[in-house]
Structures are given as structure tokens and as C-alpha cells.
Coordinates of C-alpha atoms in Angstrom, one line a residue:
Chain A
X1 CA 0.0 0.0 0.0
X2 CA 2.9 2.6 0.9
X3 CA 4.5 1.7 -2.1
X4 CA 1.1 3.0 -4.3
X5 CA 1.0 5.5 -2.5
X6 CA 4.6 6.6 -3.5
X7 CA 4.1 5.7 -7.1
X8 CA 1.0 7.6 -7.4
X9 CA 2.8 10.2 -5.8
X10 CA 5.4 10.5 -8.5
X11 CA 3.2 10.1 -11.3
X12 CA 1.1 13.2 -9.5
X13 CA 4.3 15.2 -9.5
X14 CA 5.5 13.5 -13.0
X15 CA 1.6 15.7 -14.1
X16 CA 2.4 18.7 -12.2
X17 CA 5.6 19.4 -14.0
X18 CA 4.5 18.5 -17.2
X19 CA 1.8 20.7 -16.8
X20 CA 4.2 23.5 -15.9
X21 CA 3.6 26.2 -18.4
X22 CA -0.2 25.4 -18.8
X23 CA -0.4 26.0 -14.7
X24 CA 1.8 28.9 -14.8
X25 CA 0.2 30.2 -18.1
X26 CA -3.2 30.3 -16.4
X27 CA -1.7 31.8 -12.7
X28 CA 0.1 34.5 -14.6
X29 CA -3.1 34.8 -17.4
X30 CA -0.2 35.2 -19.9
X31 CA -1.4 36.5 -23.3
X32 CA -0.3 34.6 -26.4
X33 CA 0.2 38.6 -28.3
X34 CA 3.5 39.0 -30.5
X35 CA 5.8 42.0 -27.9
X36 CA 4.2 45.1 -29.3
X37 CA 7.2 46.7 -31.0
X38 CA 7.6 50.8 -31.2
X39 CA 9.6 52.4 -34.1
X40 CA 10.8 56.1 -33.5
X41 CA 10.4 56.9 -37.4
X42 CA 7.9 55.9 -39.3
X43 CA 8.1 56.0 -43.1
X44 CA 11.3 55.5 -43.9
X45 CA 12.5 51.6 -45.4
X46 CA 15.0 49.2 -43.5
X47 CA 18.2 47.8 -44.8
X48 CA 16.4 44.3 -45.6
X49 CA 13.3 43.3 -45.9
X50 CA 10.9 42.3 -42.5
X51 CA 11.0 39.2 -42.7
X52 CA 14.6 38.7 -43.3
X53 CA 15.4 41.5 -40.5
X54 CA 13.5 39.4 -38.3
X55 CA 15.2 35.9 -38.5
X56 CA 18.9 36.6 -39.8
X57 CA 19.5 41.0 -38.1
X58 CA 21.6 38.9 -36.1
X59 CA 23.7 37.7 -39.0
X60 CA 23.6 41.4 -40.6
X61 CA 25.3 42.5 -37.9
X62 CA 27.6 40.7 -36.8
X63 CA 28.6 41.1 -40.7
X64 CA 28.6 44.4 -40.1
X65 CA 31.2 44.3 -36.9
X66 CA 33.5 41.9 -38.3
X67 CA 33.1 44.7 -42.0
X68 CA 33.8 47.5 -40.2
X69 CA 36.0 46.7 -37.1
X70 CA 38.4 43.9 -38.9
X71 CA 38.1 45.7 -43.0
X72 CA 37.2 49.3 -42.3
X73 CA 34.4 49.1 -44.6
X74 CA 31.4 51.1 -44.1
X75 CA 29.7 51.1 -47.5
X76 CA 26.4 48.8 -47.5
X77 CA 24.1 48.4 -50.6
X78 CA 20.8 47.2 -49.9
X79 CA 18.4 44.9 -51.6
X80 CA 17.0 48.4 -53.0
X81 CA 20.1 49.4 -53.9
X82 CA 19.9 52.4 -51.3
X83 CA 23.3 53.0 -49.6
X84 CA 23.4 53.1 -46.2
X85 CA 26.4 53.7 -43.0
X86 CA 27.3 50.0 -41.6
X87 CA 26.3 51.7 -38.2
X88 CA 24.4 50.2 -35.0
X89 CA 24.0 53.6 -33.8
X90 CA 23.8 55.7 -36.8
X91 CA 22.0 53.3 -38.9
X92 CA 19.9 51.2 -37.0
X93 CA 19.3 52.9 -34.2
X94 CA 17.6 56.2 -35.9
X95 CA 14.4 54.3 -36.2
X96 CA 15.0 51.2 -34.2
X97 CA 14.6 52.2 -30.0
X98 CA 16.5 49.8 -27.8
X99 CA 14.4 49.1 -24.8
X100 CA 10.8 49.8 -26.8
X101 CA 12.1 47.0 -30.0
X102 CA 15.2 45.3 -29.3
X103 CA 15.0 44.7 -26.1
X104 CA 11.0 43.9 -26.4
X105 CA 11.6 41.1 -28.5
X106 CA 15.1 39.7 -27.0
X107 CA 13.1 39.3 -23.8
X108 CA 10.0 38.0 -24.5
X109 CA 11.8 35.4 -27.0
X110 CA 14.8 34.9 -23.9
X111 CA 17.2 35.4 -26.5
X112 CA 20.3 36.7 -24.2
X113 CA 21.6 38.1 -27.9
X114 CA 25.1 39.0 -28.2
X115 CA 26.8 41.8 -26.2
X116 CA 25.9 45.1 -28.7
X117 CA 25.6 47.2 -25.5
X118 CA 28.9 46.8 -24.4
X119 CA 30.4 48.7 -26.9
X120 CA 27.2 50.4 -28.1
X121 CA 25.3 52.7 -25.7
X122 CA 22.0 53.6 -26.3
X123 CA 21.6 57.1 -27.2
X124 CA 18.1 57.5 -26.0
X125 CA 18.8 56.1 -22.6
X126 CA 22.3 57.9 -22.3
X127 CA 20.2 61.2 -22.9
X128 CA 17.9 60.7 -20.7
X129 CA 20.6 59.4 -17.8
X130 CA 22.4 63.4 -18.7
X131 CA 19.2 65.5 -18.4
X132 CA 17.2 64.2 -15.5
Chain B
X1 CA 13.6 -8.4 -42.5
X2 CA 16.8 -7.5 -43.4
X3 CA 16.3 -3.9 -43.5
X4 CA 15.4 -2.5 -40.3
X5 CA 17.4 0.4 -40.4
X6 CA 15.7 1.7 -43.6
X7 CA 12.1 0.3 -42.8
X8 CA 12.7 2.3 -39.6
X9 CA 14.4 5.8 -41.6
X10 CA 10.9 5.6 -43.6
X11 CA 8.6 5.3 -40.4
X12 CA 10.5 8.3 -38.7
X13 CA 11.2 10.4 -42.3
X14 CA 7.4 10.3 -42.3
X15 CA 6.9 13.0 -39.7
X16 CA 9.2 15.4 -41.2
X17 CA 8.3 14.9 -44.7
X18 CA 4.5 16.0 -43.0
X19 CA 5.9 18.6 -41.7
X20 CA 7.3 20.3 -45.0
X21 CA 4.2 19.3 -46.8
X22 CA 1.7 20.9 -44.2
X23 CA 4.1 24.1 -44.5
X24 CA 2.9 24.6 -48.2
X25 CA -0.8 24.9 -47.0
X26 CA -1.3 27.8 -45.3
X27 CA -4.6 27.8 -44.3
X28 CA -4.2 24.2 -42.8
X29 CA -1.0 25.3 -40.7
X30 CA -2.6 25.8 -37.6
X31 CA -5.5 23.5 -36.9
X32 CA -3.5 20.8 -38.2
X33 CA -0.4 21.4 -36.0
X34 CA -2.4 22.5 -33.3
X35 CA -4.2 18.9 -33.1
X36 CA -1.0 17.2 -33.8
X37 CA 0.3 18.6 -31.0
X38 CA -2.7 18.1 -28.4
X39 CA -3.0 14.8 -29.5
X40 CA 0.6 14.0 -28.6
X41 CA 0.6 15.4 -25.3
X42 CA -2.9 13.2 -24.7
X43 CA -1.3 10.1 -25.5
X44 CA 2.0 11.0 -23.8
X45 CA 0.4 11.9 -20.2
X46 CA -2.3 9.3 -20.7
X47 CA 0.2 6.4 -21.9
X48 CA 3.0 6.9 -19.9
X49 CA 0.5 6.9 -16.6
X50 CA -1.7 4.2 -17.3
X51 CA 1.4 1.8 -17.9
X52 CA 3.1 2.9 -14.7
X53 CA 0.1 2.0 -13.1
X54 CA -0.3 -0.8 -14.8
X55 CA 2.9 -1.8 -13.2
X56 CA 1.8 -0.2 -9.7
X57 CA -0.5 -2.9 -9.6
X58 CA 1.7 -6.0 -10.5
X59 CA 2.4 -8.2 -7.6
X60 CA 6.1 -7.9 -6.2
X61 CA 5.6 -10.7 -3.2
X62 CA 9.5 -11.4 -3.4
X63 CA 12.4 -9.5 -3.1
X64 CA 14.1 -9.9 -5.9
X65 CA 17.4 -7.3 -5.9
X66 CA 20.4 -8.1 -8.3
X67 CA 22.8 -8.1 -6.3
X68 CA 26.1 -7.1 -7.3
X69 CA 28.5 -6.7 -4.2
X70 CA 29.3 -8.1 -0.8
X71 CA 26.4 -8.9 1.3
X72 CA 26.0 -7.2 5.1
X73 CA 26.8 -10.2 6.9
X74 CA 29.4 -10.5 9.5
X75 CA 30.5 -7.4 11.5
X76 CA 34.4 -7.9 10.1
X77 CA 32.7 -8.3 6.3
X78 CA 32.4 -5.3 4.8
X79 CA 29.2 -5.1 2.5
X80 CA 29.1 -3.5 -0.7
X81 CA 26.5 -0.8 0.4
X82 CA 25.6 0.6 -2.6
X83 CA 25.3 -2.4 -4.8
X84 CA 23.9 -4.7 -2.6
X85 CA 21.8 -2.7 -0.3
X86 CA 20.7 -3.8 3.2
X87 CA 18.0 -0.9 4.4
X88 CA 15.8 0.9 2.8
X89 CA 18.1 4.1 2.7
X90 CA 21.1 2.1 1.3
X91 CA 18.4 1.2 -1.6
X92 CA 17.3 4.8 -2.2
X93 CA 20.9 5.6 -2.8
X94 CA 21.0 2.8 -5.4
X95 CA 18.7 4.3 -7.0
X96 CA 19.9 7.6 -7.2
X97 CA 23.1 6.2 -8.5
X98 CA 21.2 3.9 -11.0
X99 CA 18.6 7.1 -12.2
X100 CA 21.4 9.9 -12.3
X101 CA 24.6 7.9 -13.3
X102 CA 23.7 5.0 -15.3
X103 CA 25.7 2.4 -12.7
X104 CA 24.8 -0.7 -14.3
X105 CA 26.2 0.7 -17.5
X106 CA 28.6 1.2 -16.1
X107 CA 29.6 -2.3 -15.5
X108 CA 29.2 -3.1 -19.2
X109 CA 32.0 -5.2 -20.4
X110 CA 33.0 -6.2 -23.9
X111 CA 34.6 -9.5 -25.1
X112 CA 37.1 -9.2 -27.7
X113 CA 39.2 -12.0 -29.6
X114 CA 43.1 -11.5 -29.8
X115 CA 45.3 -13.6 -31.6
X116 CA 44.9 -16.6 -29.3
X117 CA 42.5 -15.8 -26.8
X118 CA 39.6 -14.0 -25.7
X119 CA 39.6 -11.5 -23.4
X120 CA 36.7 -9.4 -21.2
X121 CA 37.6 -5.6 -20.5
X122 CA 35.6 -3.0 -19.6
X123 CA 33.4 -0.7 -22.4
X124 CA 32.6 1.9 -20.9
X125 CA 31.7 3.7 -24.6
X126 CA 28.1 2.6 -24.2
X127 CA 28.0 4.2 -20.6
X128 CA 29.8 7.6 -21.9
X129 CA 27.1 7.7 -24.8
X130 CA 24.0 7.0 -22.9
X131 CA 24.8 9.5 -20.2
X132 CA 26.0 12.3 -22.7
X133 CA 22.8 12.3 -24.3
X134 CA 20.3 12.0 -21.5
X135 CA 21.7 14.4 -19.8
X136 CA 22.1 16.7 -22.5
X137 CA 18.2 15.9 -23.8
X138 CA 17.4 17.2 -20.3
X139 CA 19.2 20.8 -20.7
X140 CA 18.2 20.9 -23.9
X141 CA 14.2 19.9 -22.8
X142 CA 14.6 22.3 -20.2
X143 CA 16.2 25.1 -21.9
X144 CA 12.7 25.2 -24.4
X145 CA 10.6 26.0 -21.4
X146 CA 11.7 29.4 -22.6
X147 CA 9.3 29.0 -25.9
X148 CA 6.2 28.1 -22.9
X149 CA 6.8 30.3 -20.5
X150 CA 6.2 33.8 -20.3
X151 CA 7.7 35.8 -18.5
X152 CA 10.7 33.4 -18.4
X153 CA 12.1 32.2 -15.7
X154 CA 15.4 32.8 -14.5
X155 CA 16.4 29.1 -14.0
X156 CA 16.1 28.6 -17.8
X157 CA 18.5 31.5 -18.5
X158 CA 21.2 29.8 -15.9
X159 CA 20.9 26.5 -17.8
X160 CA 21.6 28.5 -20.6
X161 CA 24.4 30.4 -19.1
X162 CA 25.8 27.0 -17.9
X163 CA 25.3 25.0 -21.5
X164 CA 27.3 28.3 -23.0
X165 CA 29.9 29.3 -20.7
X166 CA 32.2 30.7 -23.0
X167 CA 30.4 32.7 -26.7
X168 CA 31.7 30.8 -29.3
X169 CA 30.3 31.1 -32.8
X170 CA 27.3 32.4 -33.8
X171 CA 24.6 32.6 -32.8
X172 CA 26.1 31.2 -29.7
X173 CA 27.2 27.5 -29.6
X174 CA 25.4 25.1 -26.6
X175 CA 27.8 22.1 -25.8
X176 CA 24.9 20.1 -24.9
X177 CA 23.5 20.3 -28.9
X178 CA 27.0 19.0 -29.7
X179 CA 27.1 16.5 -26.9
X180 CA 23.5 15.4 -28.0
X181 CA 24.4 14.4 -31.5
X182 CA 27.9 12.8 -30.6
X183 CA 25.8 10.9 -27.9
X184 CA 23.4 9.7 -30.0
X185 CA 25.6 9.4 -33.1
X186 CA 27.2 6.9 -31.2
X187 CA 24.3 4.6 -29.7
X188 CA 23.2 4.8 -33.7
X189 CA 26.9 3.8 -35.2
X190 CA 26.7 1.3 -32.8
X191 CA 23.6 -0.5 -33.8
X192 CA 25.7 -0.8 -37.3
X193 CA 29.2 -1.6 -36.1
X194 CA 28.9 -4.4 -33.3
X195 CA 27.1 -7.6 -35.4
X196 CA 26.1 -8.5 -31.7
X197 CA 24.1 -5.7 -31.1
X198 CA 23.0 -5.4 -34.6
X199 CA 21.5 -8.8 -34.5
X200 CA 19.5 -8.4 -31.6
X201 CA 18.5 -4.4 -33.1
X202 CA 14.5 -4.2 -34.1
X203 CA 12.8 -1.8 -36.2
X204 CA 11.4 -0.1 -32.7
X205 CA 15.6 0.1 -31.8
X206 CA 15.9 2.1 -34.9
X207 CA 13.1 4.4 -34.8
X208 CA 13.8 5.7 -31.4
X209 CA 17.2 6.5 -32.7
X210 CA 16.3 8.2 -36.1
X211 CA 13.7 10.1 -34.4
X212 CA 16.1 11.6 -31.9
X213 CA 18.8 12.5 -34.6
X214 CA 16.3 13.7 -37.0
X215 CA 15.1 16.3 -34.2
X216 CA 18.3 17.2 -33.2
X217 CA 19.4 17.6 -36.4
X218 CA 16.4 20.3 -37.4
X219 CA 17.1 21.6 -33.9
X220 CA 20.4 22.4 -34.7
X221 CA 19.6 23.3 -38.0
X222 CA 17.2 25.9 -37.3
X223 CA 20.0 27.7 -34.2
X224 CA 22.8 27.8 -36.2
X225 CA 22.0 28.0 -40.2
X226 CA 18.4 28.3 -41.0
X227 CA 17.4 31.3 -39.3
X228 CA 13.5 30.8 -38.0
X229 CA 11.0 33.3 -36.8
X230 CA 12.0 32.8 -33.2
X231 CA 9.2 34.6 -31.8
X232 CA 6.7 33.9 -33.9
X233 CA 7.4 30.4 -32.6
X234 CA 7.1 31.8 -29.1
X235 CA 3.9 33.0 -29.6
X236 CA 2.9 29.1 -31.3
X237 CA 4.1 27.6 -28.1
X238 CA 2.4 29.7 -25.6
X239 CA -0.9 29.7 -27.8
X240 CA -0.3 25.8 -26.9
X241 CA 0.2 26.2 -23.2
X242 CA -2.6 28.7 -23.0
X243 CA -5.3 26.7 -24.8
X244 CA -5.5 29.4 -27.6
X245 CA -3.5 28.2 -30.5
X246 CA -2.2 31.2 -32.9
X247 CA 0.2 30.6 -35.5
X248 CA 1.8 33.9 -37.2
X249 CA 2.8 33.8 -40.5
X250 CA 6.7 33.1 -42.2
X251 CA 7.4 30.1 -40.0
X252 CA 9.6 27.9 -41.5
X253 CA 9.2 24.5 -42.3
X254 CA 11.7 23.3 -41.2
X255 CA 9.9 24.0 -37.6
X256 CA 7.1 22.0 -39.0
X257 CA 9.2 18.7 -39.3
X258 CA 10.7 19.8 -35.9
X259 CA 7.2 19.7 -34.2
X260 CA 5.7 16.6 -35.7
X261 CA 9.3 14.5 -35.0
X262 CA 8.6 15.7 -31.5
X263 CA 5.0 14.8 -31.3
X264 CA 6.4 10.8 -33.6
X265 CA 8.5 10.8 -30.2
X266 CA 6.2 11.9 -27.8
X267 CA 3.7 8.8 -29.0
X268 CA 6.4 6.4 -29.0
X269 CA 7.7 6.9 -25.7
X270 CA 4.7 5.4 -23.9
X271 CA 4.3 2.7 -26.4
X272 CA 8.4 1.0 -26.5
X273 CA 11.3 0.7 -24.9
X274 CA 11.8 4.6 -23.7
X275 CA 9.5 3.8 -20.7
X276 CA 12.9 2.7 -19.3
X277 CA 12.8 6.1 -17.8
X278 CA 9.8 5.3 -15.5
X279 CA 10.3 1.8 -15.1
X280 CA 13.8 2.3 -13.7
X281 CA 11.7 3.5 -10.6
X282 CA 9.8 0.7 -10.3
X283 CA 12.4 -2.1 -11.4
X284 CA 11.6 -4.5 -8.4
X285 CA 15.6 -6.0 -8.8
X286 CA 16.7 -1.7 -7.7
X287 CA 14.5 -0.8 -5.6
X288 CA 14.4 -3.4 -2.7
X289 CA 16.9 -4.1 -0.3
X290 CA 18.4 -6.7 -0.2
X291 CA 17.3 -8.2 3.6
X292 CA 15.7 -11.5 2.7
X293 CA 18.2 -12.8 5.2
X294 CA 17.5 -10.0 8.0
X295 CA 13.5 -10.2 7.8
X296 CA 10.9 -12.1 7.3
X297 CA 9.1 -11.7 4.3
X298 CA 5.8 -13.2 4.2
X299 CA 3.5 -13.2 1.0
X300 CA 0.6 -11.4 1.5
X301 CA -1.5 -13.4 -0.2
X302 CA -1.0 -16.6 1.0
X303 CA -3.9 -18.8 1.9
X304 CA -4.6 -19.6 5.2
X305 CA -3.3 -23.8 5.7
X306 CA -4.4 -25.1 8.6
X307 CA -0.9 -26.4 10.8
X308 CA -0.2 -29.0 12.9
X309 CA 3.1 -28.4 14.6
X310 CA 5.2 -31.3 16.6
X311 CA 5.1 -29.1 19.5
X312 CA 1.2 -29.2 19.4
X313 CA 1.6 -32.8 19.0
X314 CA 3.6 -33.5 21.5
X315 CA 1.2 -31.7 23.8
X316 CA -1.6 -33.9 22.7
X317 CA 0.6 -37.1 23.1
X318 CA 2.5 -36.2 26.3
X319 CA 1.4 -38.9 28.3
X320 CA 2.0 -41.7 26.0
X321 CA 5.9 -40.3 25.0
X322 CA 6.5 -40.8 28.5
X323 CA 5.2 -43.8 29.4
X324 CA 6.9 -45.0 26.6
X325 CA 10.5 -43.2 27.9
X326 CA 10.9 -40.7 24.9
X327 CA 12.5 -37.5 25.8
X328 CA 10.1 -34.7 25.6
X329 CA 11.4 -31.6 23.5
X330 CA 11.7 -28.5 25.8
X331 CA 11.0 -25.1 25.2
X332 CA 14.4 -23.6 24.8
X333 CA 13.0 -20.2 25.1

């Protein structure tokens, strides 16, 4: 009898776990909503097309870095054969806000990402840190 | 059958070649994966618990441990605590070492023919294999409560910090996605390379296997090389856990083949030789001590036989022992 007892147990806590993010889902009454991204400038078109900007940015720029750190090369043609600056902060972030799009997506995906912010600061945050 | 390898590449390669097909229908996409998935996780919870109860209700009226050490016997002796365990604790320990660190594959040995004899050594590249990829299966199962959970907790971010210690490549590499596939790649050479093992390999032997590489391998694929719509995925997974299943366009298919291998697996597991991982807790030659010696074990079923001891006998027949001058058995209490 102690021995059911035990087994039951585990399969009660085998359930539990399982059920993890449905139980913590319905605590939390997490909504399924994409992270509601803010751009600063509306209008104007990126340096790739959405929905290659949203699965490979990461690959742009770190194409970008090793470009200009490693080859000094600053000179990027686009898709639309626009030319733009191979520059986080000149480039990417005129229109693109950290904490209202990067860092909305980074965290609701949990992507850690790679370390752009410690060489890059943000120059909306770093303006608002000198005028308070 | 002389092909169970490929019979068994065809069952798993089904899933996946499901999985790129349902990708070309978009309107499908979603109820279709959606049920898939459900369905799955129905069979999963509901197969996996009604076997271990199954088992929760099979007699054990013996002890029955495997020994594989010195018994507790003599105060001077001393027992192999661990592998042939006298108390209950001693077996819980066993346990632990059987669950966490494989000990009875550990013990694996391999014969091996030199030029005149043969010769048993340890093989301990079963062991290394076996524990390489559970272990890493874990992280990695643990690491995609990310995609389930929201807001994430910070556990799953240390397990992350812990599988990448160091950043190398990009996007950064996990050890335990290489330590998957070399641990896996290994119990699946080894199906191929030892005619011992490949004799005695079924169809079942091979499926498991192929199933495990072929999500590994779109796992991997999709990290490293083909990029994916990571939180469109997100949003899939917690439409899942939240009973509201959404599915945003520009997912790849790749995550299609991904989902269903997962969902092949998660329907297998219950049905073949993967409920190793509950039956280890209830394998009756682990989990008992070994004190058949110590105590008494009585089956609890056994009928009631009416006895007729010699001491009752004797009691009936004292008179006539003695006048017939036979020596009466004493209590030696």
C-alpha cells in the first residue's frame, strides 16, 4: 500500500511538472500577443526586408562588426540598392529604440543576444541618464 | 527483415516529410499542427501513466534485488553498500546512482578476440554515450521552457548560461547540442558496427534512434544556419500552453518537421522501450533491499493452511511419550 502510495505520488508530480507552463500560463493569465514593437520613425524603409530583418539581423550584424572593425568598410548596398552607414548607432538605431524594440523582443523570446551594449550605448537612454 | 534500419528511416522520415508538406498549406497550418500537438501530449500523459500504473498494480511478493557486491553479513565483512543494499536508505541511494549515473552501464564489459584468446575488459563507450545524451536531452528539454513560458524564468536562462559558458560562434554555440548528437551518433553507429548488437537491433531500436537524430538535427539546424521566426514560434508555443493556438505567419518548415518528430516521439515513448525512464523507478531487482536474510518476508497473499506443529503434538501425546520413555522436546525459550 505505501509503495502506491509513493508511485501515485510520483506520477502526481510527473503531471504537475509536465503541466508546468499550462499551470503557470493560467496563474500568470499570460497573453499569447507577439511583444508590441515601437519604431521612433515611421516611413522611412530598413536595410532588408521584414521578414529577413527578423530571422537573420543577427547575422547582418555581426557582418557588419566583423566589415567595419576587422576591414574598415562602411559602404552597405541594400536589396533596393539604397546605400546606407554600416552603423548600429547611426544606422539602426535612428528608427529602431532599444528598450521599446530590441530589447521587447530579446526578452519576451529569452534570446540573451550577443553583447551590442557593451560597446554600443543607447543614445536615447544615455540622454535621458544626462538630463534628468 | 533484413532492413530495419531503412524500414525504420521511412517510419521516422514520415513525420518530417508531413511537416514540409503541411508548410505549403497555409490555411491548414494551424488547426493541423495544433491537433498534432494536443494529441501528442494526450497520449504521452495518458500512456505513460496508465502503464506505470499498470505496473503499480503487479504483484512484487519477493524480493528480488540483483545483487552485485558483498552482502551485510558479518561485522568484520564489509558489505558493498551501494550495490547490494541492506535498508531501505542504502536502496534509495541505489537508486539515485542507477537514475542519475547509469551504474549498471557502467559495468558493461566487452569480449574481444586477440590472436589466441579471448579477453573481457571493460566498455565503458556505451556508458559515456548514454549518459552524454540523456543528460544533455534534459538541458536541452529544459532550456525550451523558454518558448512556454512567459515571462521566463530565471532558471532557464542559468541552464543557458551553464550549456554556453564561453560565446563561441554564432549565434552562440550550446555544448549540450554537440554533446547530443555525438551521444546519440554513437548509440546509432553502434547499432551498425557491433554484429552482436546489430543482430538483436529491431525496427522499434531504430526508430527511437532516427527520431532523436532527425530532431536534433532540425534543432540544430534551425540555431545555427536556417534562421526561424523565433518569436513567432514563441507566440505558437504559448498559444499551446494557454489553450489558444495562434500561429503567425513566415514560420519555416523546417519547424514543422521539428514539431511533428517531436510529437512521432512523444507517441512512442509510452508505447516502446523509452519507458525505461519510469520503469527504472519501479524495477523490483533496484529498488528493494536486499534483507531476505534479515527479515521475514511473508507473502501477503498466502492462503490460510491449517498447521499442525510437533510441539502441538507433542502436547496432545505427552502422556503416552512418556510412558513409553521418549525425551520430551523442551521449550528452549
Amino acid at each position: 500500500m505505501r509503495e502506491r502510495l509513493i508511485i501515485v505520488g510520483g506520477l502526481a508530480l510527473f503531471l504537475l511538472l509536465f503541466a508546468y507552463p499550462v499551470l503557470r500560463a493560467a496563474v500568470y493569465h499570460t497573453q499569447t500577443s507577439a511583444p508590441q514593437l515601437r519604431l521612433t520613425s515611421q516611413g522611412s524603409t530598413c536595410v532588408a526586408p521584414t521578414d529577413y530583418m527578423r530571422t537573420s539581423h543577427m547575422r547582418l550584424l555581426s557582418q557588419w562588426r566583423t566589415d567595419v572593425v576587422r576591414h574598415g568598410d562602411r559602404r552597405f548596398v541594400a536589396f533596393n540598392g539604397k546605400v546606407y552607414d554600416k552603423s548600429l548607432t547611426r544606422t539602426c538605431l535612428g528608427c529602431h529604440n532599444k528598450q521599446q524594440f530590441c530589447d521587447r523582443c530579446h526578452a519576451y523570446s529569452g534570446v540573451s543576444g550577443p553583447h551590442c551594449w557593451s560597446c554600443h550605448n543607447d543614445p536615447q537612454a544615455a540622454t535621458a541618464k544626462v538630463m534628468p | 527483415m533484413k532492413n530495419k534500419p531503412a524500414i525504420a528511416f521511412l517510419i521516422a522520415a514520415t513525420p518530417a516529410c508531413a511537416g514540409f508538406t503541411l508548410a505549403l498549406f497555409p490555411q491548414a497550418r494551424l488547426p493541423i499542427a495544433a491537433a498534432v500537438a494536443y494529441a501528442a501530449c494526450c497520449f504521452f500523459i495518458v500512456g505513460i501513466q496508465s502503464r506505470v500504473l499498470r505496473w503499480a498494480n503487479t504483484p512484487v511478493p519477493f524480493r528480488i534485488p540483483t545483487t552485485a557486491g558483498q552482502q551485510k553479513s558479518l561485522a568484520w565483512i564489509r558489505p558493498a553498500k551501494l550495490d547490494n543494499p541492506a535498508t531501505g536508505i542504502a536502496a534509495t541511494g541505489r537508486m539515485a546512482l542507477e537514475i542519475l549515473c547509469f551504474r549498471s552501464l557502467f559495468r558493461n564489459t566487452g569480449a574481444r578476440i586477440t590472436k589466441d584468446r579471448m579477453i573481457f575488459r571493460e566498455s565503458l563507450g556505451l556508458w559515456l554515450a548514454a549518459i552524454l545524451f540523456h543528460w544533455s536531452f534534459l538541458l536541452i528539454f529544459l532550456r525550451h521552457l523558454r518558448f512556454f513560458v512567459e515571462p521566463i524564468p530565471a532558471f532557464v536562462f542559468w541552464l543557458e548560461k551553464l550549456d554556453s559558458p564561453i560565446d563561441v560562434g554564432f549565434p552562440h554555440l550550446f555544448v549540450s547540442d554537440i554533446t547530443f548528437l555525438a551521444g546519440v551518433g554513437y548509440l546509432c553507429w553502434r547499432r551498425f558496427a557491433d554484429p552482436a548488437v546489430r543482430y538483436i537491433s529491431l525496427v522499434s531500436d531504430y526508430l527511437a534512434l532516427w527520431l532523436l537524430l532527425g530532431i536534433g538535427a532540425t534543432g540544430v539546424y534551425m540555431r545555427y544556419w536556417g534562421h526561424v521566426n523565433v518569436a513567432g514560434i514563441k507566440q505558437f508555443a504559448l498559444g499551446l500552453a494557454t489553450f489558444s493556438p495562434t500561429l503567425p505567419q513566415g514560420i519555416s518548415p523546417v519547424f514543422f518537421a521539428h514539431l511533428f518528430l517531436v510529437c512521432v516521439l512523444a507517441v512512442y515513448i509510452p508505447s516502446g522501450k523509452i519507458m525505461h525512464g519510469a520503469g527504472v523507478w519501479l524495477s523490483p531487482t533496484r529498488n528493494l533491499a536486499n534483507n531476505n536474510r534479515a527479515v521475514r518476508h511473508v507473502n501477503p497473499w498466502n492462503a490460510p493452511v491449517k498447521t499442525h506443529t510437533y510441539a502441538e503434538w507433542q502436547e496432545e501425546n505427552k502422556d503416552k511419550l512418556k510412558s513409553a520413555g521418549i525425551p520430551l522436546e523442551e521449550d528452549d525459550v
